[in-house]
Amino acid sequence: VDMKLETYLLSMGIGQKDFAIMIGESVSCVCNYISNIRIPKPEIMRKIYQVTKGLVQPNDFYNLDGGAANSADQDETEDKEC
């Protein structure tokens, strides 16, 4: 199942703020994950996987068609909260 985080939140009727609380992150981090600006760290990936009951998986954050955030972009937009 390939389900992006945004699709999961919309289908479940969960807001970004509520989801951020569920995974212990800031709303800005969740927004960055949805926008492919950042890819969650392994411990946050694990929380996302658990909270979504496996519907959103680590591979769902990698847009292999091109468009995913690359490591150079992540270094430039490093958010200390995430």
mmCIF file with all atom_site columns, C-alpha atoms in Angstrom:
data_model
loop_
_atom_site.group_PDB
_atom_site.id
_atom_site.type_symbol
_atom_site.label_atom_id
_atom_site.label_alt_id
_atom_site.label_comp_id
_atom_site.label_asym_id
_atom_site.label_entity_id
_atom_site.label_seq_id
_atom_site.pdbx_PDB_ins_code
_atom_site.Cartn_x
_atom_site.Cartn_y
_atom_site.Cartn_z
_atom_site.occupancy
_atom_site.B_iso_or_equiv
_atom_site.pdbx_formal_charge
_atom_site.auth_seq_id
_atom_site.auth_comp_id
_atom_site.auth_asym_id
_atom_site.auth_atom_id
_atom_site.pdbx_PDB_model_num
ATOM 1  C CA . VAL A 1 1  ? 0.000   0.000  0.000  1.00 0.00 ? 1  VAL A CA 1
ATOM 2  C CA . ASP A 1 2  ? 1.453   3.344  -1.054 1.00 0.00 ? 2  ASP A CA 1
ATOM 3  C CA . MET A 1 3  ? -0.196  6.024  1.055  1.00 0.00 ? 3  MET A CA 1
ATOM 4  C CA . LYS A 1 4  ? 1.337   9.434  1.495  1.00 0.00 ? 4  LYS A CA 1
ATOM 5  C CA . LEU A 1 5  ? 0.955   11.105 4.865  1.00 0.00 ? 5  LEU A CA 1
ATOM 6  C CA . GLU A 1 6  ? -1.270  13.832 3.424  1.00 0.00 ? 6  GLU A CA 1
ATOM 7  C CA . THR A 1 7  ? -3.607  11.228 1.913  1.00 0.00 ? 7  THR A CA 1
ATOM 8  C CA . TYR A 1 8  ? -3.773  9.386  5.224  1.00 0.00 ? 8  TYR A CA 1
ATOM 9  C CA . LEU A 1 9  ? -4.621  12.539 7.182  1.00 0.00 ? 9  LEU A CA 1
ATOM 10 C CA . LEU A 1 10 ? -7.325  13.569 4.707  1.00 0.00 ? 10 LEU A CA 1
ATOM 11 C CA . SER A 1 11 ? -8.878  10.104 4.545  1.00 0.00 ? 11 SER A CA 1
ATOM 12 C CA . MET A 1 12 ? -8.954  9.794  8.335  1.00 0.00 ? 12 MET A CA 1
ATOM 13 C CA . GLY A 1 13 ? -10.081 13.368 8.948  1.00 0.00 ? 13 GLY A CA 1
ATOM 14 C CA . ILE A 1 14 ? -7.041  14.117 11.120 1.00 0.00 ? 14 ILE A CA 1
ATOM 15 C CA . GLY A 1 15 ? -5.592  17.631 11.160 1.00 0.00 ? 15 GLY A CA 1
ATOM 16 C CA . GLN A 1 16 ? -1.886  18.334 11.040 1.00 0.00 ? 16 GLN A CA 1
ATOM 17 C CA . LYS A 1 17 ? -1.953  19.744 14.574 1.00 0.00 ? 17 LYS A CA 1
ATOM 18 C CA . ASP A 1 18 ? -3.608  16.622 16.000 1.00 0.00 ? 18 ASP A CA 1
ATOM 19 C CA . PHE A 1 19 ? -1.233  14.346 14.110 1.00 0.00 ? 19 PHE A CA 1
ATOM 20 C CA . ALA A 1 20 ? 1.761   16.362 15.319 1.00 0.00 ? 20 ALA A CA 1
ATOM 21 C CA . ILE A 1 21 ? 0.615   15.762 18.899 1.00 0.00 ? 21 ILE A CA 1
ATOM 22 C CA . MET A 1 22 ? 0.161   12.033 18.190 1.00 0.00 ? 22 MET A CA 1
ATOM 23 C CA . ILE A 1 23 ? 3.764   11.657 17.026 1.00 0.00 ? 23 ILE A CA 1
ATOM 24 C CA . GLY A 1 24 ? 5.323   14.205 19.385 1.00 0.00 ? 24 GLY A CA 1
ATOM 25 C CA . GLU A 1 25 ? 6.410   16.654 16.702 1.00 0.00 ? 25 GLU A CA 1
ATOM 26 C CA . SER A 1 26 ? 5.694   20.279 15.845 1.00 0.00 ? 26 SER A CA 1
ATOM 27 C CA . VAL A 1 27 ? 3.057   21.206 13.284 1.00 0.00 ? 27 VAL A CA 1
ATOM 28 C CA . SER A 1 28 ? 5.792   22.752 11.118 1.00 0.00 ? 28 SER A CA 1
ATOM 29 C CA . CYS A 1 29 ? 7.614   19.398 11.023 1.00 0.00 ? 29 CYS A CA 1
ATOM 30 C CA . VAL A 1 30 ? 4.447   17.573 9.936  1.00 0.00 ? 30 VAL A CA 1
ATOM 31 C CA . CYS A 1 31 ? 3.869   20.223 7.267  1.00 0.00 ? 31 CYS A CA 1
ATOM 32 C CA . ASN A 1 32 ? 7.455   19.757 6.060  1.00 0.00 ? 32 ASN A CA 1
ATOM 33 C CA . TYR A 1 33 ? 6.973   15.977 5.895  1.00 0.00 ? 33 TYR A CA 1
ATOM 34 C CA . ILE A 1 34 ? 3.799   16.403 3.836  1.00 0.00 ? 34 ILE A CA 1
ATOM 35 C CA . SER A 1 35 ? 5.494   18.900 1.497  1.00 0.00 ? 35 SER A CA 1
ATOM 36 C CA . ASN A 1 36 ? 8.548   16.668 0.969  1.00 0.00 ? 36 ASN A CA 1
ATOM 37 C CA . ILE A 1 37 ? 10.755  19.391 2.425  1.00 0.00 ? 37 ILE A CA 1
ATOM 38 C CA . ARG A 1 38 ? 12.013  16.984 5.081  1.00 0.00 ? 38 ARG A CA 1
ATOM 39 C CA . ILE A 1 39 ? 12.019  13.242 5.558  1.00 0.00 ? 39 ILE A CA 1
ATOM 40 C CA . PRO A 1 40 ? 11.315  12.092 9.111  1.00 0.00 ? 40 PRO A CA 1
ATOM 41 C CA . LYS A 1 41 ? 14.176  10.716 11.192 1.00 0.00 ? 41 LYS A CA 1
ATOM 42 C CA . PRO A 1 42 ? 14.026  6.965  11.889 1.00 0.00 ? 42 PRO A CA 1
ATOM 43 C CA . GLU A 1 43 ? 12.473  7.340  15.356 1.00 0.00 ? 43 GLU A CA 1
ATOM 44 C CA . ILE A 1 44 ? 9.738   9.611  13.963 1.00 0.00 ? 44 ILE A CA 1
ATOM 45 C CA . MET A 1 45 ? 9.215   7.274  10.994 1.00 0.00 ? 45 MET A CA 1
ATOM 46 C CA . ARG A 1 46 ? 8.595   4.514  13.509 1.00 0.00 ? 46 ARG A CA 1
ATOM 47 C CA . LYS A 1 47 ? 5.982   6.638  15.317 1.00 0.00 ? 47 LYS A CA 1
ATOM 48 C CA . ILE A 1 48 ? 4.265   7.545  12.033 1.00 0.00 ? 48 ILE A CA 1
ATOM 49 C CA . TYR A 1 49 ? 4.165   3.877  11.050 1.00 0.00 ? 49 TYR A CA 1
ATOM 50 C CA . GLN A 1 50 ? 2.701   2.900  14.430 1.00 0.00 ? 50 GLN A CA 1
ATOM 51 C CA . VAL A 1 51 ? 0.125   5.700  14.617 1.00 0.00 ? 51 VAL A CA 1
ATOM 52 C CA . THR A 1 52 ? -1.066  5.028  11.052 1.00 0.00 ? 52 THR A CA 1
ATOM 53 C CA . LYS A 1 53 ? -1.130  1.267  11.708 1.00 0.00 ? 53 LYS A CA 1
ATOM 54 C CA . GLY A 1 54 ? 1.323   0.712  8.870  1.00 0.00 ? 54 GLY A CA 1
ATOM 55 C CA . LEU A 1 55 ? -0.675  2.571  6.222  1.00 0.00 ? 55 LEU A CA 1
ATOM 56 C CA . VAL A 1 56 ? 2.076   5.205  5.894  1.00 0.00 ? 56 VAL A CA 1
ATOM 57 C CA . GLN A 1 57 ? 5.423   3.485  5.538  1.00 0.00 ? 57 GLN A CA 1
ATOM 58 C CA . PRO A 1 58 ? 8.982   4.837  5.340  1.00 0.00 ? 58 PRO A CA 1
ATOM 59 C CA . ASN A 1 59 ? 9.124   4.245  1.578  1.00 0.00 ? 59 ASN A CA 1
ATOM 60 C CA . ASP A 1 60 ? 6.095   6.519  1.152  1.00 0.00 ? 60 ASP A CA 1
ATOM 61 C CA . PHE A 1 61 ? 8.335   9.506  1.946  1.00 0.00 ? 61 PHE A CA 1
ATOM 62 C CA . TYR A 1 62 ? 10.625  8.834  -1.010 1.00 0.00 ? 62 TYR A CA 1
ATOM 63 C CA . ASN A 1 63 ? 9.308   10.025 -4.347 1.00 0.00 ? 63 ASN A CA 1
ATOM 64 C CA . LEU A 1 64 ? 11.368  7.828  -6.600 1.00 0.00 ? 64 LEU A CA 1
ATOM 65 C CA . ASP A 1 65 ? 9.907   9.564  -9.651 1.00 0.00 ? 65 ASP A CA 1
ATOM 66 C CA . GLY A 1 66 ? 11.959  12.615 -8.816 1.00 0.00 ? 66 GLY A CA 1
ATOM 67 C CA . GLY A 1 67 ? 10.729  15.432 -6.521 1.00 0.00 ? 67 GLY A CA 1
ATOM 68 C CA . ALA A 1 68 ? 11.728  14.102 -3.113 1.00 0.00 ? 68 ALA A CA 1
ATOM 69 C CA . ALA A 1 69 ? 13.807  16.302 -0.888 1.00 0.00 ? 69 ALA A CA 1
ATOM 70 C CA . ASN A 1 70 ? 17.463  15.476 -1.258 1.00 0.00 ? 70 ASN A CA 1
ATOM 71 C CA . SER A 1 71 ? 20.067  15.583 1.475  1.00 0.00 ? 71 SER A CA 1
ATOM 72 C CA . ALA A 1 72 ? 21.538  18.891 0.260  1.00 0.00 ? 72 ALA A CA 1
ATOM 73 C CA . ASP A 1 73 ? 18.120  20.551 0.520  1.00 0.00 ? 73 ASP A CA 1
ATOM 74 C CA . GLN A 1 74 ? 17.624  19.077 3.970  1.00 0.00 ? 74 GLN A CA 1
ATOM 75 C CA . ASP A 1 75 ? 20.951  20.420 5.209  1.00 0.00 ? 75 ASP A CA 1
ATOM 76 C CA . GLU A 1 76 ? 20.050  23.924 4.061  1.00 0.00 ? 76 GLU A CA 1
ATOM 77 C CA . THR A 1 77 ? 16.610  23.820 5.674  1.00 0.00 ? 77 THR A CA 1
ATOM 78 C CA . GLU A 1 78 ? 17.671  22.141 8.902  1.00 0.00 ? 78 GLU A CA 1
ATOM 79 C CA . ASP A 1 79 ? 14.976  22.716 11.490 1.00 0.00 ? 79 ASP A CA 1
ATOM 80 C CA . LYS A 1 80 ? 16.337  22.126 14.966 1.00 0.00 ? 80 LYS A CA 1
ATOM 81 C CA . GLU A 1 81 ? 12.873  21.119 16.212 1.00 0.00 ? 81 GLU A CA 1
ATOM 82 C CA . CYS A 1 82 ? 12.644  18.124 13.893 1.00 0.00 ? 82 CYS A CA 1
#
